[in-house]
Amino acid sequence: MPDLPAGSGAAPLSREQRVIDAAAALRAVAAAVQAATALGVQVNVAVVDTAGVLAAFVRMTGAPLHSADIAIDKAYTATSFGLPTSQWHAVLQQHSPAVREGLVLRPRFVAFGGGLPIVEGGMRIGAIGVSGGSEAQDEAIAVAGLQALGLAPSGA
């Protein structure tokens, strides 16, 4: 496809998008595993980029097998909407019954704690998802992953 002629006044058809890099994703996962170990729980930890593509993943020995997909889906949900998964219960209460009932039936949508967007300089670059502990443990472990990147939880 040819480039737009200079001065054509046409708006560009694409834009640049920042995404988490592999080194940062691995740092977040490692910190999350360290936090899980300190809490005495075995979890699965996933980091995805802004497109929901897996950037890093670890399953701690003994972590529930089914929660591997849940960790990935928590990260996918958090990056999709830019909202911590723990906030969905309250957010859904503001919508019609059709939205409340329908959204939670969507494949890969998770509406309970453990998924956090990764935001750098006001721009979402991915998300982290943790599954295998309680919701509070999963969320705390995800926060540890963000903190290893020098970031704090963000969301609506």
Short mmCIF file of N, CA and C in Angstrom, two decimals:
data_model
loop_
_atom_site.label_atom_id
_atom_site.label_comp_id
_atom_site.label_asym_id
_atom_site.label_seq_id
_atom_site.Cartn_x
_atom_site.Cartn_y
_atom_site.Cartn_z
N MET A 1 0.85 -1.18 0.00
CA MET A 1 0.00 0.00 0.00
C MET A 1 0.89 1.23 0.00
N PRO A 2 0.65 2.17 -0.87
CA PRO A 2 1.51 3.36 -0.95
C PRO A 2 1.29 4.28 0.25
N ASP A 3 2.35 5.03 0.57
CA ASP A 3 2.25 6.03 1.63
C ASP A 3 1.33 7.15 1.18
N LEU A 4 0.74 7.85 2.13
CA LEU A 4 -0.08 9.02 1.81
C LEU A 4 0.83 10.13 1.31
N PRO A 5 0.41 10.84 0.29
CA PRO A 5 1.23 11.95 -0.19
C PRO A 5 1.36 13.03 0.88
N ALA A 6 2.53 13.62 0.96
CA ALA A 6 2.77 14.69 1.93
C ALA A 6 1.77 15.81 1.69
N GLY A 7 1.17 16.30 2.77
CA GLY A 7 0.25 17.41 2.67
C GLY A 7 -1.12 17.02 2.12
N SER A 8 -1.41 15.74 2.04
CA SER A 8 -2.70 15.33 1.48
C SER A 8 -3.86 15.65 2.42
N GLY A 9 -3.56 15.88 3.69
CA GLY A 9 -4.60 16.19 4.66
C GLY A 9 -5.35 14.97 5.15
N ALA A 10 -5.05 13.82 4.60
CA ALA A 10 -5.72 12.60 5.03
C ALA A 10 -5.16 12.14 6.38
N ALA A 11 -6.05 11.68 7.21
CA ALA A 11 -5.62 11.19 8.52
C ALA A 11 -4.91 9.85 8.35
N PRO A 12 -3.89 9.59 9.18
CA PRO A 12 -3.22 8.29 9.09
C PRO A 12 -4.21 7.15 9.40
N LEU A 13 -3.96 6.01 8.84
CA LEU A 13 -4.82 4.86 9.03
C LEU A 13 -4.31 3.92 10.13
N SER A 14 -3.25 4.31 10.80
CA SER A 14 -2.68 3.48 11.85
C SER A 14 -2.14 4.38 12.96
N ARG A 15 -1.81 3.75 14.06
CA ARG A 15 -1.19 4.49 15.16
C ARG A 15 -0.22 3.58 15.88
N GLU A 16 0.72 4.17 16.56
CA GLU A 16 1.68 3.40 17.34
C GLU A 16 1.04 3.00 18.66
N GLN A 17 1.40 1.81 19.13
CA GLN A 17 0.87 1.34 20.40
C GLN A 17 2.02 0.69 21.18
N ARG A 18 2.20 1.15 22.39
CA ARG A 18 3.25 0.58 23.23
C ARG A 18 2.73 -0.70 23.87
N VAL A 19 3.62 -1.67 24.02
CA VAL A 19 3.27 -2.93 24.69
C VAL A 19 4.39 -3.31 25.65
N ILE A 20 4.04 -4.11 26.64
CA ILE A 20 5.03 -4.58 27.60
C ILE A 20 6.07 -5.43 26.87
N ASP A 21 7.33 -5.29 27.26
CA ASP A 21 8.36 -6.11 26.61
C ASP A 21 8.62 -7.37 27.43
N ALA A 22 9.33 -8.30 26.84
CA ALA A 22 9.54 -9.61 27.45
C ALA A 22 10.26 -9.51 28.79
N ALA A 23 11.27 -8.66 28.87
CA ALA A 23 12.03 -8.55 30.12
C ALA A 23 11.14 -8.06 31.27
N ALA A 24 10.30 -7.07 30.99
CA ALA A 24 9.39 -6.57 32.03
C ALA A 24 8.35 -7.62 32.40
N ALA A 25 7.82 -8.32 31.41
CA ALA A 25 6.84 -9.36 31.69
C ALA A 25 7.44 -10.45 32.58
N LEU A 26 8.66 -10.83 32.30
CA LEU A 26 9.33 -11.85 33.12
C LEU A 26 9.61 -11.35 34.53
N ARG A 27 9.98 -10.07 34.67
CA ARG A 27 10.19 -9.50 36.01
C ARG A 27 8.91 -9.53 36.82
N ALA A 28 7.80 -9.18 36.19
CA ALA A 28 6.51 -9.16 36.88
C ALA A 28 6.12 -10.57 37.33
N VAL A 29 6.30 -11.54 36.45
CA VAL A 29 5.98 -12.93 36.80
C VAL A 29 6.86 -13.42 37.94
N ALA A 30 8.15 -13.13 37.89
CA ALA A 30 9.07 -13.57 38.94
C ALA A 30 8.69 -12.97 40.29
N ALA A 31 8.35 -11.70 40.30
CA ALA A 31 7.95 -11.04 41.55
C ALA A 31 6.65 -11.63 42.08
N ALA A 32 5.73 -11.94 41.19
CA ALA A 32 4.46 -12.54 41.60
C ALA A 32 4.70 -13.91 42.23
N VAL A 33 5.57 -14.69 41.63
CA VAL A 33 5.89 -16.02 42.19
C VAL A 33 6.52 -15.87 43.57
N GLN A 34 7.39 -14.90 43.73
CA GLN A 34 8.02 -14.65 45.03
C GLN A 34 6.96 -14.27 46.06
N ALA A 35 6.01 -13.44 45.69
CA ALA A 35 4.94 -13.04 46.61
C ALA A 35 4.05 -14.23 46.96
N ALA A 36 3.75 -15.06 45.98
CA ALA A 36 2.92 -16.25 46.23
C ALA A 36 3.64 -17.20 47.19
N THR A 37 4.92 -17.36 47.00
CA THR A 37 5.72 -18.22 47.88
C THR A 37 5.67 -17.69 49.31
N ALA A 38 5.79 -16.37 49.46
CA ALA A 38 5.74 -15.77 50.80
C ALA A 38 4.37 -15.99 51.45
N LEU A 39 3.31 -16.03 50.63
CA LEU A 39 1.96 -16.25 51.16
C LEU A 39 1.66 -17.74 51.35
N GLY A 40 2.52 -18.59 50.82
CA GLY A 40 2.32 -20.03 50.96
C GLY A 40 1.27 -20.60 50.03
N VAL A 41 1.08 -19.98 48.86
CA VAL A 41 0.11 -20.48 47.88
C VAL A 41 0.81 -20.77 46.56
N GLN A 42 0.25 -21.71 45.82
CA GLN A 42 0.77 -22.03 44.49
C GLN A 42 -0.22 -21.49 43.47
N VAL A 43 0.29 -20.67 42.57
CA VAL A 43 -0.58 -19.99 41.62
C VAL A 43 -0.03 -20.11 40.20
N ASN A 44 -0.87 -19.71 39.28
CA ASN A 44 -0.48 -19.49 37.89
C ASN A 44 -0.44 -17.99 37.68
N VAL A 45 0.55 -17.52 36.94
CA VAL A 45 0.70 -16.08 36.69
C VAL A 45 0.87 -15.87 35.19
N ALA A 46 0.08 -14.96 34.65
CA ALA A 46 0.16 -14.64 33.23
C ALA A 46 0.31 -13.14 33.04
N VAL A 47 1.13 -12.76 32.09
CA VAL A 47 1.24 -11.37 31.65
C VAL A 47 0.93 -11.36 30.16
N VAL A 48 0.03 -10.47 29.76
CA VAL A 48 -0.31 -10.32 28.34
C VAL A 48 -0.01 -8.90 27.89
N ASP A 49 0.11 -8.73 26.58
CA ASP A 49 0.30 -7.38 26.03
C ASP A 49 -1.08 -6.75 25.81
N THR A 50 -1.11 -5.59 25.19
CA THR A 50 -2.38 -4.87 25.03
C THR A 50 -3.36 -5.58 24.10
N ALA A 51 -2.87 -6.50 23.28
CA ALA A 51 -3.75 -7.27 22.40
C ALA A 51 -4.22 -8.55 23.08
N GLY A 52 -3.81 -8.77 24.32
CA GLY A 52 -4.19 -9.98 25.03
C GLY A 52 -3.33 -11.17 24.69
N VAL A 53 -2.22 -10.93 23.99
CA VAL A 53 -1.31 -12.01 23.61
C VAL A 53 -0.37 -12.29 24.78
N LEU A 54 -0.22 -13.55 25.10
CA LEU A 54 0.61 -13.96 26.23
C LEU A 54 2.05 -13.52 26.03
N ALA A 55 2.61 -12.82 27.03
CA ALA A 55 3.99 -12.36 27.00
C ALA A 55 4.86 -13.15 27.96
N ALA A 56 4.27 -13.64 29.06
CA ALA A 56 5.00 -14.47 30.04
C ALA A 56 3.98 -15.26 30.85
N PHE A 57 4.39 -16.44 31.26
CA PHE A 57 3.49 -17.30 32.04
C PHE A 57 4.33 -18.24 32.89
N VAL A 58 3.83 -18.51 34.09
CA VAL A 58 4.43 -19.56 34.92
C VAL A 58 3.34 -20.26 35.71
N ARG A 59 3.48 -21.57 35.81
CA ARG A 59 2.62 -22.36 36.68
C ARG A 59 3.51 -22.90 37.78
N MET A 60 3.24 -22.45 39.01
CA MET A 60 4.01 -22.95 40.14
C MET A 60 3.64 -24.42 40.37
N THR A 61 4.60 -25.21 40.76
CA THR A 61 4.34 -26.61 41.06
C THR A 61 3.22 -26.71 42.08
N GLY A 62 2.21 -27.48 41.77
CA GLY A 62 1.08 -27.65 42.67
C GLY A 62 -0.07 -26.69 42.45
N ALA A 63 0.11 -25.71 41.58
CA ALA A 63 -0.98 -24.78 41.30
C ALA A 63 -2.10 -25.52 40.58
N PRO A 64 -3.35 -25.16 40.86
CA PRO A 64 -4.47 -25.85 40.21
C PRO A 64 -4.36 -25.77 38.69
N LEU A 65 -4.54 -26.91 38.03
CA LEU A 65 -4.41 -26.95 36.58
C LEU A 65 -5.43 -26.04 35.89
N HIS A 66 -6.67 -26.08 36.35
CA HIS A 66 -7.71 -25.29 35.70
C HIS A 66 -7.44 -23.80 35.83
N SER A 67 -6.74 -23.40 36.88
CA SER A 67 -6.52 -21.96 37.07
C SER A 67 -5.47 -21.39 36.13
N ALA A 68 -4.78 -22.24 35.37
CA ALA A 68 -3.84 -21.72 34.36
C ALA A 68 -4.61 -20.87 33.34
N ASP A 69 -5.69 -21.41 32.81
CA ASP A 69 -6.50 -20.66 31.86
C ASP A 69 -7.16 -19.46 32.51
N ILE A 70 -7.54 -19.59 33.78
CA ILE A 70 -8.19 -18.48 34.48
C ILE A 70 -7.21 -17.32 34.64
N ALA A 71 -5.95 -17.60 34.97
CA ALA A 71 -4.94 -16.54 35.10
C ALA A 71 -4.78 -15.80 33.78
N ILE A 72 -4.70 -16.54 32.69
CA ILE A 72 -4.56 -15.93 31.37
C ILE A 72 -5.79 -15.09 31.05
N ASP A 73 -6.97 -15.61 31.36
CA ASP A 73 -8.20 -14.89 31.06
C ASP A 73 -8.39 -13.66 31.96
N LYS A 74 -7.89 -13.72 33.18
CA LYS A 74 -7.93 -12.52 34.03
C LYS A 74 -7.08 -11.42 33.41
N ALA A 75 -5.88 -11.77 32.95
CA ALA A 75 -5.02 -10.78 32.31
C ALA A 75 -5.68 -10.26 31.02
N TYR A 76 -6.27 -11.15 30.25
CA TYR A 76 -6.94 -10.79 29.00
C TYR A 76 -8.09 -9.80 29.28
N THR A 77 -8.88 -10.09 30.29
CA THR A 77 -10.00 -9.20 30.65
C THR A 77 -9.48 -7.84 31.12
N ALA A 78 -8.44 -7.85 31.94
CA ALA A 78 -7.90 -6.59 32.47
C ALA A 78 -7.32 -5.72 31.36
N THR A 79 -6.64 -6.32 30.41
CA THR A 79 -6.09 -5.50 29.33
C THR A 79 -7.17 -5.09 28.34
N SER A 80 -8.18 -5.92 28.17
CA SER A 80 -9.26 -5.60 27.23
C SER A 80 -10.01 -4.33 27.62
N PHE A 81 -10.27 -4.18 28.91
CA PHE A 81 -11.08 -3.07 29.38
C PHE A 81 -10.30 -2.02 30.17
N GLY A 82 -9.06 -2.33 30.55
CA GLY A 82 -8.28 -1.40 31.36
C GLY A 82 -8.80 -1.27 32.77
N LEU A 83 -9.43 -2.32 33.25
CA LEU A 83 -10.10 -2.31 34.55
C LEU A 83 -9.67 -3.54 35.35
N PRO A 84 -9.31 -3.36 36.62
CA PRO A 84 -9.04 -4.54 37.45
C PRO A 84 -10.26 -5.47 37.46
N THR A 85 -10.02 -6.75 37.36
CA THR A 85 -11.14 -7.69 37.30
C THR A 85 -11.96 -7.67 38.58
N SER A 86 -11.37 -7.28 39.69
CA SER A 86 -12.11 -7.21 40.96
C SER A 86 -13.19 -6.12 40.95
N GLN A 87 -13.11 -5.18 40.03
CA GLN A 87 -14.07 -4.08 39.99
C GLN A 87 -15.33 -4.39 39.16
N TRP A 88 -15.33 -5.52 38.47
CA TRP A 88 -16.45 -5.79 37.57
C TRP A 88 -17.78 -5.98 38.28
N HIS A 89 -17.78 -6.57 39.46
CA HIS A 89 -19.05 -6.77 40.16
C HIS A 89 -19.75 -5.42 40.36
N ALA A 90 -19.03 -4.44 40.86
CA ALA A 90 -19.61 -3.12 41.10
C ALA A 90 -19.98 -2.43 39.78
N VAL A 91 -19.13 -2.53 38.78
CA VAL A 91 -19.39 -1.89 37.50
C VAL A 91 -20.64 -2.46 36.85
N LEU A 92 -20.80 -3.76 36.92
CA LEU A 92 -21.96 -4.40 36.29
C LEU A 92 -23.27 -3.99 36.95
N GLN A 93 -23.24 -3.62 38.21
CA GLN A 93 -24.47 -3.21 38.90
C GLN A 93 -25.05 -1.93 38.30
N GLN A 94 -24.23 -1.18 37.57
CA GLN A 94 -24.67 0.07 36.95
C GLN A 94 -25.34 -0.16 35.59
N HIS A 95 -25.38 -1.41 35.15
CA HIS A 95 -25.90 -1.71 33.81
C HIS A 95 -27.21 -2.50 33.89
N SER A 96 -27.83 -2.65 32.75
CA SER A 96 -29.09 -3.39 32.65
C SER A 96 -28.88 -4.87 32.97
N PRO A 97 -29.95 -5.56 33.34
CA PRO A 97 -29.84 -7.00 33.56
C PRO A 97 -29.26 -7.74 32.35
N ALA A 98 -29.60 -7.30 31.15
CA ALA A 98 -29.09 -7.96 29.95
C ALA A 98 -27.56 -7.88 29.89
N VAL A 99 -27.01 -6.71 30.19
CA VAL A 99 -25.55 -6.55 30.19
C VAL A 99 -24.94 -7.35 31.33
N ARG A 100 -25.53 -7.23 32.53
CA ARG A 100 -25.00 -7.96 33.69
C ARG A 100 -24.94 -9.46 33.44
N GLU A 101 -25.99 -10.00 32.84
CA GLU A 101 -26.05 -11.44 32.61
C GLU A 101 -25.26 -11.85 31.37
N GLY A 102 -25.27 -11.02 30.36
CA GLY A 102 -24.64 -11.39 29.10
C GLY A 102 -23.13 -11.28 29.10
N LEU A 103 -22.60 -10.21 29.70
CA LEU A 103 -21.16 -10.01 29.65
C LEU A 103 -20.41 -11.13 30.35
N VAL A 104 -20.91 -11.58 31.48
CA VAL A 104 -20.20 -12.63 32.22
C VAL A 104 -20.24 -13.98 31.49
N LEU A 105 -21.08 -14.11 30.49
CA LEU A 105 -21.13 -15.34 29.71
C LEU A 105 -20.15 -15.33 28.53
N ARG A 106 -19.54 -14.19 28.29
CA ARG A 106 -18.59 -14.09 27.18
C ARG A 106 -17.37 -14.96 27.44
N PRO A 107 -16.89 -15.67 26.43
CA PRO A 107 -15.67 -16.46 26.60
C PRO A 107 -14.51 -15.57 27.04
N ARG A 108 -13.74 -16.04 27.96
CA ARG A 108 -12.52 -15.40 28.46
C ARG A 108 -12.76 -14.20 29.37
N PHE A 109 -14.02 -13.84 29.62
CA PHE A 109 -14.32 -12.72 30.51
C PHE A 109 -14.31 -13.22 31.95
N VAL A 110 -13.55 -12.55 32.82
CA VAL A 110 -13.48 -12.91 34.23
C VAL A 110 -13.87 -11.69 35.06
N ALA A 111 -14.83 -11.89 35.97
CA ALA A 111 -15.37 -10.78 36.77
C ALA A 111 -15.07 -10.95 38.25
N PHE A 112 -13.90 -11.50 38.58
CA PHE A 112 -13.49 -11.59 39.99
C PHE A 112 -12.00 -11.31 40.08
N GLY A 113 -11.54 -11.00 41.28
CA GLY A 113 -10.21 -10.45 41.51
C GLY A 113 -9.03 -11.29 41.06
N GLY A 114 -7.96 -10.59 40.70
CA GLY A 114 -6.70 -11.23 40.32
C GLY A 114 -6.14 -10.77 38.99
N GLY A 115 -6.87 -9.91 38.27
CA GLY A 115 -6.38 -9.37 37.01
C GLY A 115 -6.23 -7.87 37.11
N LEU A 116 -5.05 -7.37 36.75
CA LEU A 116 -4.78 -5.92 36.83
C LEU A 116 -4.16 -5.41 35.54
N PRO A 117 -4.65 -4.27 35.06
CA PRO A 117 -3.99 -3.66 33.91
C PRO A 117 -2.58 -3.20 34.29
N ILE A 118 -1.69 -3.22 33.34
CA ILE A 118 -0.34 -2.68 33.54
C ILE A 118 -0.30 -1.36 32.78
N VAL A 119 -0.17 -0.27 33.52
CA VAL A 119 -0.23 1.08 32.95
C VAL A 119 1.08 1.80 33.24
N GLU A 120 1.71 2.27 32.17
CA GLU A 120 2.97 3.01 32.27
C GLU A 120 2.77 4.39 31.66
N GLY A 121 3.00 5.42 32.45
CA GLY A 121 2.86 6.78 31.95
C GLY A 121 1.48 7.08 31.40
N GLY A 122 0.45 6.53 32.03
CA GLY A 122 -0.92 6.76 31.61
C GLY A 122 -1.37 5.92 30.42
N MET A 123 -0.49 5.06 29.92
CA MET A 123 -0.82 4.22 28.76
C MET A 123 -0.81 2.74 29.16
N ARG A 124 -1.89 2.05 28.84
CA ARG A 124 -1.98 0.62 29.12
C ARG A 124 -1.02 -0.11 28.20
N ILE A 125 -0.14 -0.94 28.78
CA ILE A 125 0.84 -1.70 27.99
C ILE A 125 0.63 -3.20 28.11
N GLY A 126 -0.35 -3.62 28.91
CA GLY A 126 -0.63 -5.04 29.10
C GLY A 126 -1.40 -5.25 30.37
N ALA A 127 -1.33 -6.48 30.89
CA ALA A 127 -2.02 -6.80 32.15
C ALA A 127 -1.39 -8.05 32.75
N ILE A 128 -1.63 -8.21 34.05
CA ILE A 128 -1.17 -9.40 34.77
C ILE A 128 -2.40 -10.09 35.36
N GLY A 129 -2.40 -11.40 35.30
CA GLY A 129 -3.47 -12.20 35.89
C GLY A 129 -2.90 -13.29 36.76
N VAL A 130 -3.50 -13.49 37.92
CA VAL A 130 -3.05 -14.50 38.88
C VAL A 130 -4.25 -15.34 39.28
N SER A 131 -4.05 -16.66 39.36
CA SER A 131 -5.13 -17.54 39.79
C SER A 131 -4.55 -18.74 40.52
N GLY A 132 -5.26 -19.13 41.57
CA GLY A 132 -4.85 -20.31 42.34
C GLY A 132 -5.01 -20.11 43.83
N GLY A 133 -5.02 -18.86 44.27
CA GLY A 133 -5.27 -18.54 45.68
C GLY A 133 -6.68 -18.00 45.81
N SER A 134 -6.94 -17.35 46.95
CA SER A 134 -8.21 -16.65 47.12
C SER A 134 -8.17 -15.40 46.23
N GLU A 135 -9.32 -14.76 46.05
CA GLU A 135 -9.32 -13.52 45.27
C GLU A 135 -8.37 -12.49 45.86
N ALA A 136 -8.39 -12.35 47.19
CA ALA A 136 -7.52 -11.37 47.85
C ALA A 136 -6.04 -11.73 47.65
N GLN A 137 -5.71 -13.02 47.75
CA GLN A 137 -4.33 -13.43 47.53
C GLN A 137 -3.92 -13.20 46.08
N ASP A 138 -4.78 -13.59 45.15
CA ASP A 138 -4.46 -13.39 43.73
C ASP A 138 -4.21 -11.92 43.43
N GLU A 139 -5.05 -11.06 43.98
CA GLU A 139 -4.91 -9.62 43.75
C GLU A 139 -3.60 -9.09 44.35
N ALA A 140 -3.29 -9.52 45.57
CA ALA A 140 -2.05 -9.08 46.23
C ALA A 140 -0.82 -9.55 45.46
N ILE A 141 -0.88 -10.74 44.94
CA ILE A 141 0.23 -11.29 44.17
C ILE A 141 0.38 -10.52 42.86
N ALA A 142 -0.72 -10.17 42.22
CA ALA A 142 -0.67 -9.37 41.00
C ALA A 142 -0.08 -7.98 41.29
N VAL A 143 -0.47 -7.40 42.41
CA VAL A 143 0.09 -6.09 42.81
C VAL A 143 1.60 -6.19 42.96
N ALA A 144 2.09 -7.29 43.55
CA ALA A 144 3.53 -7.48 43.69
C ALA A 144 4.22 -7.49 42.32
N GLY A 145 3.56 -8.08 41.34
CA GLY A 145 4.11 -8.07 39.99
C GLY A 145 4.22 -6.66 39.43
N LEU A 146 3.20 -5.84 39.67
CA LEU A 146 3.25 -4.44 39.22
C LEU A 146 4.34 -3.67 39.95
N GLN A 147 4.44 -3.90 41.25
CA GLN A 147 5.42 -3.18 42.05
C GLN A 147 6.85 -3.48 41.59
N ALA A 148 7.09 -4.69 41.12
CA ALA A 148 8.41 -5.05 40.61
C ALA A 148 8.77 -4.23 39.37
N LEU A 149 7.76 -3.70 38.71
CA LEU A 149 7.96 -2.85 37.55
C LEU A 149 7.98 -1.37 37.91
N GLY A 150 7.85 -1.08 39.21
CA GLY A 150 7.80 0.30 39.66
C GLY A 150 6.45 0.95 39.41
N LEU A 151 5.41 0.12 39.30
CA LEU A 151 4.06 0.60 39.00
C LEU A 151 3.11 0.29 40.15
N ALA A 152 2.01 0.99 40.16
CA ALA A 152 0.95 0.76 41.14
C ALA A 152 -0.32 0.37 40.39
N PRO A 153 -1.26 -0.30 41.06
CA PRO A 153 -2.51 -0.64 40.39
C PRO A 153 -3.23 0.61 39.91
N SER A 154 -3.88 0.48 38.77
CA SER A 154 -4.68 1.58 38.23
C SER A 154 -5.96 1.00 37.66
N GLY A 155 -6.87 1.83 37.30
CA GLY A 155 -8.13 1.38 36.73
C GLY A 155 -9.19 2.43 36.93
N ALA A 156 -10.35 2.13 36.40
CA ALA A 156 -11.45 3.11 36.47
C ALA A 156 -11.88 3.36 37.89
#
